[in-house]
mmCIF file of C-alpha atoms in Angstrom:
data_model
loop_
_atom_site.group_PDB
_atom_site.id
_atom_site.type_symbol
_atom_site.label_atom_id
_atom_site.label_comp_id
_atom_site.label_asym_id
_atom_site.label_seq_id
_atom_site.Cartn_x
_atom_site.Cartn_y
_atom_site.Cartn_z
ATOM 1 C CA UNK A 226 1.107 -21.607 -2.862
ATOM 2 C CA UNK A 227 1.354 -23.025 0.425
ATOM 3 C CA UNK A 228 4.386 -20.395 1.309
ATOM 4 C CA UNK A 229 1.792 -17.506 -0.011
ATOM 5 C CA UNK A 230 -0.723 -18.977 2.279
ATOM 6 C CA UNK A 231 0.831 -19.464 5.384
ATOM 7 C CA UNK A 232 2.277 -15.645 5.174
ATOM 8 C CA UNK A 233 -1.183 -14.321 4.385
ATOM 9 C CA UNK A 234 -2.542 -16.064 7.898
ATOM 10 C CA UNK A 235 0.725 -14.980 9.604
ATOM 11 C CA UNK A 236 0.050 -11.405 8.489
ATOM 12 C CA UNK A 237 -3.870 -11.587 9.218
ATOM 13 C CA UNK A 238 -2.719 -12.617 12.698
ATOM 14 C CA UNK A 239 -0.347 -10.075 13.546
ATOM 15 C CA UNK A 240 -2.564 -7.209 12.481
ATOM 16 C CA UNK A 241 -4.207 -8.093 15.499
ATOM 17 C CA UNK A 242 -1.358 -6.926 17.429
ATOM 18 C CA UNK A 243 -1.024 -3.836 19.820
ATOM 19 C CA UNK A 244 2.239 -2.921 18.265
ATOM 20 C CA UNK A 245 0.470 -2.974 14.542
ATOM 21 C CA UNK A 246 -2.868 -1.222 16.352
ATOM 22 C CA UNK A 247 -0.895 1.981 17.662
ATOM 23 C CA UNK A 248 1.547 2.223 14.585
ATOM 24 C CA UNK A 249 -1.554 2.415 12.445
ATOM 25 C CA UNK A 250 -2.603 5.583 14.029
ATOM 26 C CA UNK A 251 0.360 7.633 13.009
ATOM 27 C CA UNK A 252 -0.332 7.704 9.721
ATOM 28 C CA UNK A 253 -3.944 8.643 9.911
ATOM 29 C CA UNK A 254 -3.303 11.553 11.751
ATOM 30 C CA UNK A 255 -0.502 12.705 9.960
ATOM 31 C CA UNK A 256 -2.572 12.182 6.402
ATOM 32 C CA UNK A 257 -5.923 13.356 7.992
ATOM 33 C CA UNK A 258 -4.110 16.750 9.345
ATOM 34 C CA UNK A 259 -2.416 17.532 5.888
ATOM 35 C CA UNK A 260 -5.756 16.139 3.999
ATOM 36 C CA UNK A 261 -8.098 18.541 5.780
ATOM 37 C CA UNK A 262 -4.961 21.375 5.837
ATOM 38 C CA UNK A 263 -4.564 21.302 1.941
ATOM 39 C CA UNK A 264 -9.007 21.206 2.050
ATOM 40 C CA UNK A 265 -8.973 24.137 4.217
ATOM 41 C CA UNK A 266 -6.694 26.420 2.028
ATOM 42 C CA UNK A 267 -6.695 24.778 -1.545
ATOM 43 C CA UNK A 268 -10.671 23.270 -1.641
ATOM 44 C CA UNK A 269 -12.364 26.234 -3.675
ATOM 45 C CA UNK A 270 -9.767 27.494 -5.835
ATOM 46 C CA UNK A 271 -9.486 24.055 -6.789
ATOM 47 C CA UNK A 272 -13.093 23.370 -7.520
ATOM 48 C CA UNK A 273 -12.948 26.693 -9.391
ATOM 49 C CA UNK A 274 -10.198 25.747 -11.504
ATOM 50 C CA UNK A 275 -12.146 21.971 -12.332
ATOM 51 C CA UNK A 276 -15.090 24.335 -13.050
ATOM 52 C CA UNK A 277 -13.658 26.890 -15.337
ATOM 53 C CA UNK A 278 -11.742 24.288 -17.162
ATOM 54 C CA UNK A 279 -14.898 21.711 -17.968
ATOM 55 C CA UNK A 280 -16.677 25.220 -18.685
ATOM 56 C CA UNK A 281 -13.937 25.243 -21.720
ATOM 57 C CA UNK A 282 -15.065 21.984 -23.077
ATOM 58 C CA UNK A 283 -17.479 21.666 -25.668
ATOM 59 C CA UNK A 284 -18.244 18.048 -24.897
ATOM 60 C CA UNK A 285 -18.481 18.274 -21.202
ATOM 61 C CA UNK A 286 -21.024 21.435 -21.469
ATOM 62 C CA UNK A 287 -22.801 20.234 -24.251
ATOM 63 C CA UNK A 288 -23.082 17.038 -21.562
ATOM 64 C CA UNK A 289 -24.520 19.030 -18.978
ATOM 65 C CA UNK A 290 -26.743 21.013 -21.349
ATOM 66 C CA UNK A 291 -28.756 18.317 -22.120
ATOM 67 C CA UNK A 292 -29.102 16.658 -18.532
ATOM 68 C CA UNK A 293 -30.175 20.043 -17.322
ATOM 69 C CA UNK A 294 -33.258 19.573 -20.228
ATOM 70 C CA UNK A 295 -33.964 15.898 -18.913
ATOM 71 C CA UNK A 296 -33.486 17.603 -15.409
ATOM 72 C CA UNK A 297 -30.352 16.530 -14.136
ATOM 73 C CA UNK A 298 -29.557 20.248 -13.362
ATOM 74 C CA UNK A 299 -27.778 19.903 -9.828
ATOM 75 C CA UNK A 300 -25.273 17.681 -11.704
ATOM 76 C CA UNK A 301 -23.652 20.905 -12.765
ATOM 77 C CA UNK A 302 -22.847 21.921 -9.314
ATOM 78 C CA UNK A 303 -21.466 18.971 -8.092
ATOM 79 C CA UNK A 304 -19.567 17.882 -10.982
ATOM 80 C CA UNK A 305 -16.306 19.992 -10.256
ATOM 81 C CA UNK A 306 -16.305 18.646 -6.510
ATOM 82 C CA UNK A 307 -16.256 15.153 -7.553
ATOM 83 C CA UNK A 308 -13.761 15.892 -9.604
ATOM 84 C CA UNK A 309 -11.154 17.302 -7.760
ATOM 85 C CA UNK A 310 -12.247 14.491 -4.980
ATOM 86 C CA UNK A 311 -11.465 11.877 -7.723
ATOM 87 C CA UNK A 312 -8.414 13.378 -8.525
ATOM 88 C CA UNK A 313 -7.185 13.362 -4.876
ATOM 89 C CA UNK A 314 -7.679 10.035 -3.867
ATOM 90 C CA UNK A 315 -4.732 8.663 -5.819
ATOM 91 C CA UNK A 316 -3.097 11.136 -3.906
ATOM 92 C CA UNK A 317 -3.925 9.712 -0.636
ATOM 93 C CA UNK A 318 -3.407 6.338 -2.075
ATOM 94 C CA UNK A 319 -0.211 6.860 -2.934
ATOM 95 C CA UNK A 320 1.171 9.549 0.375
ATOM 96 C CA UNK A 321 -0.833 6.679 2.630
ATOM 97 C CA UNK A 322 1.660 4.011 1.140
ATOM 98 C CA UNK A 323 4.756 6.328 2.008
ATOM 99 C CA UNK A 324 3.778 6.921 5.273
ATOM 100 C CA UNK A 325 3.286 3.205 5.803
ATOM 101 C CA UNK A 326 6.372 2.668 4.242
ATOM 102 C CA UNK A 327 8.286 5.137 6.162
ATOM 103 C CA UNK A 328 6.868 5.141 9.656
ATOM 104 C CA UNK A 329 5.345 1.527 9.841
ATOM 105 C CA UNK A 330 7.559 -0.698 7.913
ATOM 106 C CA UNK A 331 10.909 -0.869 9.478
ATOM 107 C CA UNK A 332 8.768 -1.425 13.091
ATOM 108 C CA UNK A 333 6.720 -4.298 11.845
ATOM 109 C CA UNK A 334 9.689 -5.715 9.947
ATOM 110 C CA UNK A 335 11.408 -5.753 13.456
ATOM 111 C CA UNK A 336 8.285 -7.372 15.170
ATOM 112 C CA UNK A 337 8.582 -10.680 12.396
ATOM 113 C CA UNK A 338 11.993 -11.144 13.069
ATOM 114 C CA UNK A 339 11.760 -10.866 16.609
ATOM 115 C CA UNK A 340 9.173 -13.984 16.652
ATOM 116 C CA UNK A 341 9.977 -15.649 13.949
ATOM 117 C CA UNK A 342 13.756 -15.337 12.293
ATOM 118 C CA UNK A 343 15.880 -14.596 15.781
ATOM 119 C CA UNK A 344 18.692 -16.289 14.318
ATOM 120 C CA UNK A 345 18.845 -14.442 10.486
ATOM 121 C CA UNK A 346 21.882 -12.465 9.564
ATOM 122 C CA UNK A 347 21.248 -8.626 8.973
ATOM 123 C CA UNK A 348 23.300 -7.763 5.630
ATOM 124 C CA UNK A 349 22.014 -4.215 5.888
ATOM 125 C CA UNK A 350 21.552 -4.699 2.153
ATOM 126 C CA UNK A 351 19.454 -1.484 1.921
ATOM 127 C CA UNK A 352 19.625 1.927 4.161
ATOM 128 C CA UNK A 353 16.597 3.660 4.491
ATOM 129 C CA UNK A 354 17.704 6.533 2.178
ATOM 130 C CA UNK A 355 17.806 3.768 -0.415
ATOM 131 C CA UNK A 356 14.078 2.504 0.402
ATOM 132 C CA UNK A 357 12.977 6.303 0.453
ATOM 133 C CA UNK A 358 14.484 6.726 -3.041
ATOM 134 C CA UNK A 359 13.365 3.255 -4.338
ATOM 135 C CA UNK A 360 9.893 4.297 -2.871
ATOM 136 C CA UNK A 361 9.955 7.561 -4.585
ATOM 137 C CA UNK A 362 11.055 6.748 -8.014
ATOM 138 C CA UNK A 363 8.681 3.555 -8.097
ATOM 139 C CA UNK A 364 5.627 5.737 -6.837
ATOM 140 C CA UNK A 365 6.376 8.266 -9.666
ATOM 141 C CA UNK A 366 6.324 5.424 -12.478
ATOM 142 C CA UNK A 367 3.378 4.293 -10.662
ATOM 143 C CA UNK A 368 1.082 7.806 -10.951
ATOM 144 C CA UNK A 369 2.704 8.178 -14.570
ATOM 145 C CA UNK A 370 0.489 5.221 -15.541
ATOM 146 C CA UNK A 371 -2.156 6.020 -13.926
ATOM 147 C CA UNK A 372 -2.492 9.559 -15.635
ATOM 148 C CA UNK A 373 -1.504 7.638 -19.008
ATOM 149 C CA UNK A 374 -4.337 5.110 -18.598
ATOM 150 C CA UNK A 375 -7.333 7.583 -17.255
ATOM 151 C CA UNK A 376 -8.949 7.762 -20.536
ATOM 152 C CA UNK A 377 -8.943 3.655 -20.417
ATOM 153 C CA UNK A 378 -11.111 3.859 -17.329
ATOM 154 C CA UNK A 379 -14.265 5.100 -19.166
ATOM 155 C CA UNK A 380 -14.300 1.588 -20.164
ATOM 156 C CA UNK A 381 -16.068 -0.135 -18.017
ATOM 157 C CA UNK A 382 -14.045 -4.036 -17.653
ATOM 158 C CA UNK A 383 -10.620 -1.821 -17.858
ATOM 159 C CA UNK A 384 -11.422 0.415 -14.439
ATOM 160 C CA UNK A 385 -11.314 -2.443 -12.535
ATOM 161 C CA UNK A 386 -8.118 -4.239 -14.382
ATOM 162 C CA UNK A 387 -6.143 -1.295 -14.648
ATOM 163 C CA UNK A 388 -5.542 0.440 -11.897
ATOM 164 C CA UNK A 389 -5.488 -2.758 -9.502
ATOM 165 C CA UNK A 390 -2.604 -3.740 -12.061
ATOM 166 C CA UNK A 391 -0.464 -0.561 -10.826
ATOM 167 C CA UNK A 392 -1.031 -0.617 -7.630
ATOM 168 C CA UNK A 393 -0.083 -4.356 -7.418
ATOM 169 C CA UNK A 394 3.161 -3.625 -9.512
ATOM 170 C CA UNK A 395 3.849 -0.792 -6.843
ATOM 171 C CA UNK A 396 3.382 -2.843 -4.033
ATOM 172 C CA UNK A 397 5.591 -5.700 -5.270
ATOM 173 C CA UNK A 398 8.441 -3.226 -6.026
ATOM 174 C CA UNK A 399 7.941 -1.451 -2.652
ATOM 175 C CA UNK A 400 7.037 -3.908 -0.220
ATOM 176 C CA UNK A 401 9.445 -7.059 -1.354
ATOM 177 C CA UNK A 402 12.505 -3.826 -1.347
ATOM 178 C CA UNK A 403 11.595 -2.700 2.243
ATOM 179 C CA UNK A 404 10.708 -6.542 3.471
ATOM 180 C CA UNK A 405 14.461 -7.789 2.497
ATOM 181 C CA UNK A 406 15.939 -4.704 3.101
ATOM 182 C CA UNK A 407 17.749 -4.992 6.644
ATOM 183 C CA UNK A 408 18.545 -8.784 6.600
ATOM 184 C CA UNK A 409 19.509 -9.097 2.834
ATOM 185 C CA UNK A 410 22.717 -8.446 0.985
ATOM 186 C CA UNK A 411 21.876 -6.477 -2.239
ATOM 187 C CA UNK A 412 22.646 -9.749 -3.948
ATOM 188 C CA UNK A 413 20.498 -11.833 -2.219
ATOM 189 C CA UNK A 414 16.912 -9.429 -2.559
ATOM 190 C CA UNK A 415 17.739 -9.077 -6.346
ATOM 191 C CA UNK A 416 18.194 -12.748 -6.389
ATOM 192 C CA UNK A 417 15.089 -13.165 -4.500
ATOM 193 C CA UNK A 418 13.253 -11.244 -6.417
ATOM 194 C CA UNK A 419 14.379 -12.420 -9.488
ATOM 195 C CA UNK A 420 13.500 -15.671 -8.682
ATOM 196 C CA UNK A 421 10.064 -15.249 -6.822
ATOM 197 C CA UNK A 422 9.219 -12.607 -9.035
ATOM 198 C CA UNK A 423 5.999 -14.426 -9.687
ATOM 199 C CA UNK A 424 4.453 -15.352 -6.352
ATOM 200 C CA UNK A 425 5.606 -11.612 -5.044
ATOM 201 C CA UNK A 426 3.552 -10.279 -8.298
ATOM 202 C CA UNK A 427 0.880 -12.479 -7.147
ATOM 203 C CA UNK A 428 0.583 -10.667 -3.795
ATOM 204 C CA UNK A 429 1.382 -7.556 -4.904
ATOM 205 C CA UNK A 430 -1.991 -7.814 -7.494
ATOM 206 C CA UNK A 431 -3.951 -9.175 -4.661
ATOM 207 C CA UNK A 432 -2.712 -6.157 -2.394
ATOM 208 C CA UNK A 433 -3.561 -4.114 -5.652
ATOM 209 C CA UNK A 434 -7.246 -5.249 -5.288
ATOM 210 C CA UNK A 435 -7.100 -5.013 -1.417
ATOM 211 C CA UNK A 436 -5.869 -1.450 -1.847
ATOM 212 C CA UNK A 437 -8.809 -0.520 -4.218
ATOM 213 C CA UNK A 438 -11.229 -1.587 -2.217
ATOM 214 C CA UNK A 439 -11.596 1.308 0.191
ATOM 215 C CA UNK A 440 -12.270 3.351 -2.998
ATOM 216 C CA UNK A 441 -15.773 1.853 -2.409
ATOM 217 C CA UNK A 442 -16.674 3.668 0.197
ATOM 218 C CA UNK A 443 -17.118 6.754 -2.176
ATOM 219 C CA UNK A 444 -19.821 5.325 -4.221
ATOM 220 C CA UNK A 445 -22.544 7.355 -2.301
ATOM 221 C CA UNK A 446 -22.279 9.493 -5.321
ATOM 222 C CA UNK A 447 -23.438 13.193 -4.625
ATOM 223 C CA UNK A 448 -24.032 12.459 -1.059
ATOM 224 C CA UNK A 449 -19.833 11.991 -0.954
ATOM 225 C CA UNK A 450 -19.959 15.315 -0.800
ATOM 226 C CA UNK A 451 -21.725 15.396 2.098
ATOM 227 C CA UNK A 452 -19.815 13.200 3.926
ATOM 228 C CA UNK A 453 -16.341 14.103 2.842
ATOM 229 C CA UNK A 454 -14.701 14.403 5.848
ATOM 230 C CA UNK A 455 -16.192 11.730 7.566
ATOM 231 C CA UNK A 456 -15.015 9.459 4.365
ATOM 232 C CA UNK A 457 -11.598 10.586 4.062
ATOM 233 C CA UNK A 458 -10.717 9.954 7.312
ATOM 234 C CA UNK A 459 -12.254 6.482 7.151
ATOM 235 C CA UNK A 460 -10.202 5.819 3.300
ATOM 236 C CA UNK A 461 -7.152 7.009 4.849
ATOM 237 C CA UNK A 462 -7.752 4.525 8.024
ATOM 238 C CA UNK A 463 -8.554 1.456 5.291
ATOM 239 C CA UNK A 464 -5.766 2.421 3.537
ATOM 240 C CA UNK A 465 -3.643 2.439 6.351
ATOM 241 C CA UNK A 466 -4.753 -0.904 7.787
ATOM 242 C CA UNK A 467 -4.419 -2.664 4.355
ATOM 243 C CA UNK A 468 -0.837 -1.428 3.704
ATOM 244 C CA UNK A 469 0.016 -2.393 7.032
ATOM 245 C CA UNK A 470 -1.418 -6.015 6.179
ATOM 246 C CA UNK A 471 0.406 -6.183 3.182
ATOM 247 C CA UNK A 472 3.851 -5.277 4.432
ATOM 248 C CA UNK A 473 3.324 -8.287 6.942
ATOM 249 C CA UNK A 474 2.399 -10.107 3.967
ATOM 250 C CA UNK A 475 5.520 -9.674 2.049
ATOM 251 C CA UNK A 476 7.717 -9.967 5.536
ATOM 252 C CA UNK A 477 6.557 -12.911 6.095
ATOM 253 C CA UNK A 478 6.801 -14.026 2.469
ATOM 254 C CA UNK A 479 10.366 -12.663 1.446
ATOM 255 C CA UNK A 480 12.296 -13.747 5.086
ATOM 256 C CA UNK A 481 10.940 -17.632 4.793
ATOM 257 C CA UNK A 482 12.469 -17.463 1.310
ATOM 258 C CA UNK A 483 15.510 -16.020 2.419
ATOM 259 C CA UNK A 484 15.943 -18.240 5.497
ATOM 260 C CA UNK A 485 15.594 -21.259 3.012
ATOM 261 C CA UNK A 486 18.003 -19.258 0.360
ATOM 262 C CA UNK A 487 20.576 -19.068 3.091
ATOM 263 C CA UNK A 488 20.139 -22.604 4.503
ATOM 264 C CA UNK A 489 20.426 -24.540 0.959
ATOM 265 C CA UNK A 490 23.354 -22.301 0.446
ATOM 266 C CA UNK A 491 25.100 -23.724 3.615
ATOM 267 C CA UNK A 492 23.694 -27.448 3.278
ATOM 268 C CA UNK A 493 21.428 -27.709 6.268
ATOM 269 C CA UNK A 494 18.013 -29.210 6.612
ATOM 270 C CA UNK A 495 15.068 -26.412 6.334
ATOM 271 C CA UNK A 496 13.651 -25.759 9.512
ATOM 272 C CA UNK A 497 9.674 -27.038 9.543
ATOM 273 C CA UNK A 498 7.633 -24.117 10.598
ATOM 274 C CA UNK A 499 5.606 -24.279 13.747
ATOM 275 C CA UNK A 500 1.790 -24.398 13.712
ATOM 276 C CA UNK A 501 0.530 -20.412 13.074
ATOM 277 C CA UNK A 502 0.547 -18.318 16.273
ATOM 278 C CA UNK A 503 -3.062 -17.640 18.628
ATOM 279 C CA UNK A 504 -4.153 -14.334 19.228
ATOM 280 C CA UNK A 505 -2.886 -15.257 22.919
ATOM 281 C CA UNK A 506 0.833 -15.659 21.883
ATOM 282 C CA UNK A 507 0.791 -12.820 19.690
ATOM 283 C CA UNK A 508 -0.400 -10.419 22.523
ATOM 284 C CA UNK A 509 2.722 -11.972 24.786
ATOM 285 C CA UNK A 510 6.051 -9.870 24.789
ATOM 286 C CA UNK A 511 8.781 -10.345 22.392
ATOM 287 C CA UNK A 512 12.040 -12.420 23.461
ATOM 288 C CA UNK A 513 14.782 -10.833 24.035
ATOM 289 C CA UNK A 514 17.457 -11.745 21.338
ATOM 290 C CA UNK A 515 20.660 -13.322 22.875
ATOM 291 C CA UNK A 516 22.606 -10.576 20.566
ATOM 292 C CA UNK A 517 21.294 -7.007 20.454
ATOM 293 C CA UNK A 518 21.059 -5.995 16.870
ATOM 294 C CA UNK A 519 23.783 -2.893 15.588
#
C-alpha cells in the first residue's frame, strides 16, 4: 500500500507540470473537433433513427403515453436526444483513452524516467504498434461488456459497480502495457503483471471510478441538452486530465517495481526513495542523461 501511495502523490504532483498541462490540450482539440464534426453531420439522422426505433416499442410508447396523461409530455421530445447523448459518451470515454494513450503516454513515460529512473535499462519490450494493437483489442473487449451489461444498469446498485468494473479492467490492461513498455523485456511486464496483478487492479478500479466521475456533469437532465456543447468539451477535458493522472499513476507504480525486480535479480540493496518532489522542483528542467537514449 505504501508503493500505491507514494505513486498516487508522485502522479498528483506531476500533473502539475507544464509538460503534462500542454500535452493535455492535444487531445481535447482533436476529440472536441471530431465530437462537434460527427454532431454537425450525423446529430439529426441520429436522433431520428433513436426516435423511429423507440416509436417501434410497445413498452417505451406505452411509457410515454401515460407520462403525457400525468403531463410529462416534453419527455417525448427529448427522450431520443438523451439517448443518442448516452450512447456517445462511452464513445468519448473510450477514443479519449486512445488519444491519451497514443499522444500523451510515451511523453509522460519519458518525463518519469527522466527524474526519477535515469539509470533503468530500456528492453524495448513493446513497440508502439504493439501498444496500439494491445490498446485496440482490450478497448473492444471492454465496449463488448459494456453493451452486454446495459440492461444490468436499470438496476440501480449495479450502474455504479458495473461499469466502474470495466473501465478499471481497461485501464489496468492498458496503462500497466504502455507504463512497462519501453524499459521492460516482454518477460519482465508479464512477470510484473503477473505478480502485481492485484495492486495494478486496485488502481485500475480506482481509475475506473475516477474515469466515471466526469459522467456527472450530465446530470442536469433535460437542460444537458442545452448545454451540450459546453459539456462535452468540459467531459472530454476531465477525461483527458484523469487519464493523464492515471498513466502517471501506473508509471510511477510499474517502474519502482521493476527497478526493485531488476535490483533483487542482481543482488544489490534497493535504493530508498527520496522525499516526494515540490511543485518548485517539478517546474525545474529535466537533467540531461549522461547516455542519450536510441
Amino acid at each position: 500500500m505504501s508503493r500505491i501511495g507514494d505513486a498516487f502523490w508522485r502522479a498528483a504532483a506531476y500533473c502539475l507540470h507544464p509538460r503534462v498541462m500542454l500535452l493535455s490540450l492535444l487531445p481535447l482539440v482533436l476529440m472536441a473537433g471530431l465530437a462537434f464534426g460527427l454532431g454537425y453531420f450525423f446529430w439529426e439522422s441520429a436522433v431520428d433513427g433513436v426516435r423511429a426505433t423507440l416509436g417501434n416499442w410497445r413498452l417505451v410508447e406505452s411509457l410515454l403515453g401515460w407520462l403525457d396523461h400525468m403531463g410529462g409530455s416534453g419527455l417525448r421530445s427529448v427522450l431520443a436526444p438523451l439517448v443518442v447523448l448516452a450512447l456517445a459518451l462511452p464513445v468519448i470515454v473510450v477514443l479519449s483513452l486512445l488519444l491519451v494513450a497514443l499522444l500523451m503516454t510515451p511523453s509522460l513515460v519519458k518525463l518519469v524516467a527522466q527524474r526519477r529512473f535515469t539509470q533503468i535499462e530500456r528492453k524495448q519490450g513493446g513497440s508502439w504498434w504493439r501498444s496500439l494493437g494491445w490498446s485496440l483489442w482490450h478497448v473492444s473487449l471492454a465496449l463488448l461488456a459494456l453493451l452486454i451489461s446495459m440492461p444490468f444498469w436499470l438496476i440501480p446498485p449495479l450502474v455504479l459497480i458495473v461499469p466502474p468494473l470495466i473501465w478499471g479492467w481497461l485501464g489496468y490492461k492498458v496503462f500497466s502495457f504502455d507504463a512497462l513498455a519501453e524499459h521492460a523485456s516482454v518477460a519482465e511486464r508479464r512477470q510484473l503483471m503477473r505478480q502485481h496483478r492485484l495492486p495494478l487492479m486496485m488502481l485500475g478500479l480506482v481509475t475506473g471510478y475516477l474515469g466515471a466521475a466526469p459522467a456527472a456533469i450530465w446530470a442536469f437532465g433535460v437542460m444537458a441538452l442545452a448545454l451540450a456543447p459546453f459539456l462535452i468539451i468540459a467531459s472530454i477535458w476531465l477525461y483527458t486530465l484523469v487519464f493523464a493522472f492515471s498513466t502517471l499513476w501506473f508509471t510511477h507504480y510499474a517502474l519502482t517495481a521493476l527497478q526493485e525486480m531488476r535490483e533483487l535479480r542482481a543482488g544489490k540493496p534497493t535504493v530508498v526513495e527520496p522525499e516526494l518532489p515540490t511543485v518548485d522542483e517539478l517546474l525545474q528542467p529535466a537533467p540531461v542523461p549522461l547516455i542519450p537514449p536510441l
